[in-house]
Short mmCIF file of C-alpha atoms in Angstrom, two decimals:
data_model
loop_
_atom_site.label_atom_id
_atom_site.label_comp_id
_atom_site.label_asym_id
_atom_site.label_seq_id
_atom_site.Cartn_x
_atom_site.Cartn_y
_atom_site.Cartn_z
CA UNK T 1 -28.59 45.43 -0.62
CA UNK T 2 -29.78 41.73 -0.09
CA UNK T 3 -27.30 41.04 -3.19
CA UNK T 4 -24.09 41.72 -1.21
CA UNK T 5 -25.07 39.02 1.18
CA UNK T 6 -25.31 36.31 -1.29
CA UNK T 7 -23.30 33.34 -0.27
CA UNK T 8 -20.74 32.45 -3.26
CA UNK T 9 -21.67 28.62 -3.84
CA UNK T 10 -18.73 27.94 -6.24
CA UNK T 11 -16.11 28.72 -3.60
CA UNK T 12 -18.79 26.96 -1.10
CA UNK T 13 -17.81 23.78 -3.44
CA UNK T 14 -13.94 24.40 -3.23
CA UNK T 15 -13.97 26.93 -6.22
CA UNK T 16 -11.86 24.65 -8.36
CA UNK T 17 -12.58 22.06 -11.05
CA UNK T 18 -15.07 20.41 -9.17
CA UNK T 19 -17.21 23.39 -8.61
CA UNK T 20 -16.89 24.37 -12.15
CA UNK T 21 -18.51 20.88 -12.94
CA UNK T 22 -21.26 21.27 -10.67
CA UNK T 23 -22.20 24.81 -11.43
CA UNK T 24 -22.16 23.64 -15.11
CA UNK T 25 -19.35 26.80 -15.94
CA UNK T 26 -17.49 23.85 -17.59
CA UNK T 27 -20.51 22.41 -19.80
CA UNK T 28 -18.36 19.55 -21.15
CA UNK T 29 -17.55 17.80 -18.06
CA UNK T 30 -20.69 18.42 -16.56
CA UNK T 31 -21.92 16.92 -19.36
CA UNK T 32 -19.60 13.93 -19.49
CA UNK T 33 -20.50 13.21 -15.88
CA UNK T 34 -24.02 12.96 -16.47
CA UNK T 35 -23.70 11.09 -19.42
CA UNK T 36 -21.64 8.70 -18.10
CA UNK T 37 -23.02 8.10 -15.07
CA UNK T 38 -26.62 7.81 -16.77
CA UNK T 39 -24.79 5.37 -19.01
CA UNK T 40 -23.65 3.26 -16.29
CA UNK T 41 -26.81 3.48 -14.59
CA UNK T 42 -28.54 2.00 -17.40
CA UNK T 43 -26.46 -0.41 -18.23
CA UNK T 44 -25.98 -2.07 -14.55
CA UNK T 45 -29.67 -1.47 -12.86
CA UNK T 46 -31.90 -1.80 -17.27
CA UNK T 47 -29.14 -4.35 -19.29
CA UNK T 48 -28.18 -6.76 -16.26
CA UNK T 49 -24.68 -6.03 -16.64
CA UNK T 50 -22.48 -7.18 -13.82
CA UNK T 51 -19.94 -4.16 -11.95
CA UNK T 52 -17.59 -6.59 -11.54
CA UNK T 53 -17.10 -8.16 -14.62
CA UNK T 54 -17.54 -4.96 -16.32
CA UNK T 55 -14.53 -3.47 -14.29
CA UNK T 56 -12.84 -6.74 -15.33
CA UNK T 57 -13.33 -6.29 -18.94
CA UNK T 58 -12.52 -2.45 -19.21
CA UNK T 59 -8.81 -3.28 -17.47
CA UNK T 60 -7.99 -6.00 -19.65
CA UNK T 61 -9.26 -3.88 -22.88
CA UNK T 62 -6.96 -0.93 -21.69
CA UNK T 63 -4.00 -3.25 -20.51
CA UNK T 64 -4.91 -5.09 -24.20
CA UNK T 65 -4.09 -1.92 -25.97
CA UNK T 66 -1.42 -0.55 -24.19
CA UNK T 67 0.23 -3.73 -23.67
CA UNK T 68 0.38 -3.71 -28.42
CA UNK T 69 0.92 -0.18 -28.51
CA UNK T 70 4.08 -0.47 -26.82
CA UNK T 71 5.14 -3.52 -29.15
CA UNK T 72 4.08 -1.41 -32.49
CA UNK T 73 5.67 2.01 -30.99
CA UNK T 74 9.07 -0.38 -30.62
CA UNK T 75 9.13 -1.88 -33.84
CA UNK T 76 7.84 1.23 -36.19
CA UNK T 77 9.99 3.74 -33.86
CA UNK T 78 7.16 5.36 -32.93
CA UNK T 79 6.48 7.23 -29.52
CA UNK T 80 5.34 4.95 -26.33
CA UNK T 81 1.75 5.45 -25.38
CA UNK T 82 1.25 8.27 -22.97
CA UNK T 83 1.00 6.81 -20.01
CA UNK T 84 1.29 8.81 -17.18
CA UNK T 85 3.55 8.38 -13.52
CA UNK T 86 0.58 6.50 -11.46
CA UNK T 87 1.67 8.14 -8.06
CA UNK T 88 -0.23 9.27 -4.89
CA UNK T 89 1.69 12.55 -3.48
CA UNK T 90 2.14 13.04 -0.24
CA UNK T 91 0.28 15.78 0.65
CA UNK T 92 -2.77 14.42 -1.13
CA UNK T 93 -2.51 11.60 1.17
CA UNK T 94 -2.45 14.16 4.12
CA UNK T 95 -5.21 16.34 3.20
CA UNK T 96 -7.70 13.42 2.96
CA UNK T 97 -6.41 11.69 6.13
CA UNK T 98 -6.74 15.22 7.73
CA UNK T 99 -10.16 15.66 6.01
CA UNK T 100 -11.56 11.91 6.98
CA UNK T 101 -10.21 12.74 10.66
CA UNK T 102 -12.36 15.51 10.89
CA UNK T 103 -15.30 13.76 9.93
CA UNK T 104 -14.46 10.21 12.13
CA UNK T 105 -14.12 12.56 15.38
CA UNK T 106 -17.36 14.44 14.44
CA UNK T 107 -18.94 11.20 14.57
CA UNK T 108 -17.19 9.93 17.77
CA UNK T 109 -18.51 13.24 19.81
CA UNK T 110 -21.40 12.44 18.37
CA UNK T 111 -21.73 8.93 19.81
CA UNK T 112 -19.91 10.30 22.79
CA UNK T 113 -22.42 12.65 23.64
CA UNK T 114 -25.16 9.97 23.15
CA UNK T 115 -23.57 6.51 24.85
CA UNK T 116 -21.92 8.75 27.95
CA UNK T 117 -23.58 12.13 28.27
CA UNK T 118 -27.20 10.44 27.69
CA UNK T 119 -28.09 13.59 25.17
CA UNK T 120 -31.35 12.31 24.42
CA UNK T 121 -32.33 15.01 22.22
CA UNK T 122 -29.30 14.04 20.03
CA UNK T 123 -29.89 10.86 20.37
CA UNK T 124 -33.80 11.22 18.85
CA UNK T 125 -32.01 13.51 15.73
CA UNK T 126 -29.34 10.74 14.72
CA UNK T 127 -32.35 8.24 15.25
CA UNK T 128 -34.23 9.88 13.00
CA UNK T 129 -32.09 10.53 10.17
CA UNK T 130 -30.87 7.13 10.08
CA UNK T 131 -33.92 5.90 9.90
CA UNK T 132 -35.19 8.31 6.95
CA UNK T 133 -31.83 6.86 4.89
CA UNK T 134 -32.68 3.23 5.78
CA UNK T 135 -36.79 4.11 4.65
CA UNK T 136 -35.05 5.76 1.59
CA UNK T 137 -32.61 2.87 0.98
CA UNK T 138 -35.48 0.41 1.35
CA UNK T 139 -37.04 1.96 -2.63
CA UNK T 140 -33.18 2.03 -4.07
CA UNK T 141 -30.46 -0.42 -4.14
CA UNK T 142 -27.08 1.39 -3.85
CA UNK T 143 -26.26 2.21 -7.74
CA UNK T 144 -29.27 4.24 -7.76
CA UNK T 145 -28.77 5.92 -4.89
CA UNK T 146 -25.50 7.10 -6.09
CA UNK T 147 -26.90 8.10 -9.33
CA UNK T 148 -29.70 9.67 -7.32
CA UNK T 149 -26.74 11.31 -5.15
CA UNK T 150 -25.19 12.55 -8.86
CA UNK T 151 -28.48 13.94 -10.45
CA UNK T 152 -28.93 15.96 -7.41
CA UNK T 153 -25.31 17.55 -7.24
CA UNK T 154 -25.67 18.60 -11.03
CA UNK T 155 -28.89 20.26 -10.10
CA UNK T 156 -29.19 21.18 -6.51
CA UNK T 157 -26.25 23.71 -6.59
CA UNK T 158 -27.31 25.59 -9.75
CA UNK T 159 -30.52 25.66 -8.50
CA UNK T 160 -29.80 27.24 -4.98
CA UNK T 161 -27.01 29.63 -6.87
CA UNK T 162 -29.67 30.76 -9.03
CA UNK T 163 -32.76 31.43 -6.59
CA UNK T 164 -30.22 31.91 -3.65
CA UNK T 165 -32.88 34.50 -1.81
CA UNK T 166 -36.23 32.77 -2.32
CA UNK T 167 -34.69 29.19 -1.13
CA UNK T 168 -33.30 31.13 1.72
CA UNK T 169 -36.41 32.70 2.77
CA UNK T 170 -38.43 29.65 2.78
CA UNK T 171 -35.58 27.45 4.58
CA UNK T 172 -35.41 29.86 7.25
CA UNK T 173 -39.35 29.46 7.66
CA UNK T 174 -38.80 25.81 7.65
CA UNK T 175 -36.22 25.86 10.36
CA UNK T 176 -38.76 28.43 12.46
CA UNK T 177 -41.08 26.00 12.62
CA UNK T 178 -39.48 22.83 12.69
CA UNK T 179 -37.34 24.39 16.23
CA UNK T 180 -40.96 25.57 17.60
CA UNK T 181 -42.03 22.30 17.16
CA UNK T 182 -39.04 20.48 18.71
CA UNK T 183 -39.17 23.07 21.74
CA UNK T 184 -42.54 21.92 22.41
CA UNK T 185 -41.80 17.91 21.94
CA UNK T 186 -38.46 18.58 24.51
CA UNK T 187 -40.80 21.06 27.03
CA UNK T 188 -44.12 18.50 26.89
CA UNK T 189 -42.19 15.17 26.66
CA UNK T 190 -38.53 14.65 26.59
CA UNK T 191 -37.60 16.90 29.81
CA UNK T 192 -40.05 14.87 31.53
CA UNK T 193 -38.50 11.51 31.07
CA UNK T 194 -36.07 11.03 33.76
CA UNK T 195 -32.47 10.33 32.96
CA UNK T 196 -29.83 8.82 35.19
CA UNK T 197 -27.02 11.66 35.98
CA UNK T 198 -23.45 11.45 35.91
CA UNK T 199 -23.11 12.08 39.22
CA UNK T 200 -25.02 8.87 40.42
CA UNK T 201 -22.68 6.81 38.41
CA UNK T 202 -19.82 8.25 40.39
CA UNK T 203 -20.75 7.77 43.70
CA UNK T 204 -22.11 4.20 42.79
#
């Protein structure tokens, strides 16, 4: 009975090609993605190796070999290299502007709701979190983060596909006790701190 109300994570992730890699149902580009981005890891944040000049040298090898590829293909009449059209559609364009707009006016309510409306019970949540990713950011330079941010979408989703129930059970005591305890911090101290109302503003 529980099983029927299992929440489907690949189509949670999109249910294409990226889900696939994250779910690890296509092993070999889950497995080039961690590879690679372990690789890069390793060789930016253990060897010393600079992103820039590393982004440098990978163009000009590619450009290097396409550029005599093309001259061999022309004078042994052989096929030109495979290169692809290099074109951003349309609708691709539209579907991430439509996607980032979503997310920009998220985060203009939320700033609305804390500059104008004085929601100081937002304003403590955004606080907070920003200030657990600057404590977290203050172990990790960026790099690591992301490859931080990569181990954890290999594993987290596979993980919470697998034990769906039990992780379910135990966030739903988390989030029990983490509201009882915010009821009693907004009851015992934030409705007590006075706020200036909207409706003073206006008549001032």
């Amino acid at each position: 009975m529980r099983e029927s109300h299992r929440l489907s994570v690949h189509l949670a992730l999109g249910g294409g090609a990226v889900a696939d890699i994250l779910l690890w149902k296509n092993w070999f580009g889950s497995a080039a993605l961690l590879i690679g981005s372990t690789a890069l890891w390793f060789l930016f944040e253990r060897a010393g190796y600079n992103l820039l000049s590393f982004i440098s040298n990978v163009l000009f090898l590619l450009v290097v070999i396409l550029f005599f590829w093309a001259k061999s293909a022309l004078l042994l009449n052989r096929p030109l290299p495979p290169v692809p059209n290099l074109d951003i559609s349309e609708e691709s364009v539209v579907k991430a502007s439509d996607e980032m707009r979503v997310w920009v006016n998220r985060a203009l309510s939320i700033a609305h709701d804390i500059a104008i409306g004085g929601n100081l019970g937002l304003f403590i949540q955004v606080f907070l979190v920003l200030w657990v990713i600057s404590y977290i950011g203050s172990f990790f330079n960026f790099l690591t983060l992301v490859y931080i941010g990569v181990l954890l979408s290999l594993s987290v989703p596979v993980l919470y596909d697998k034990y769906q129930m039990q992780i379910d059970e135990k966030l739903i005591i988390a989030h029990k006790i983490i509201q009882t305890q915010y009821q009693k911090i907004d009851e015992q101290i934030l409705r007590k701190i006075p706020l200036p109302s909207n409706n003073v503003k206006k008549t001032q």
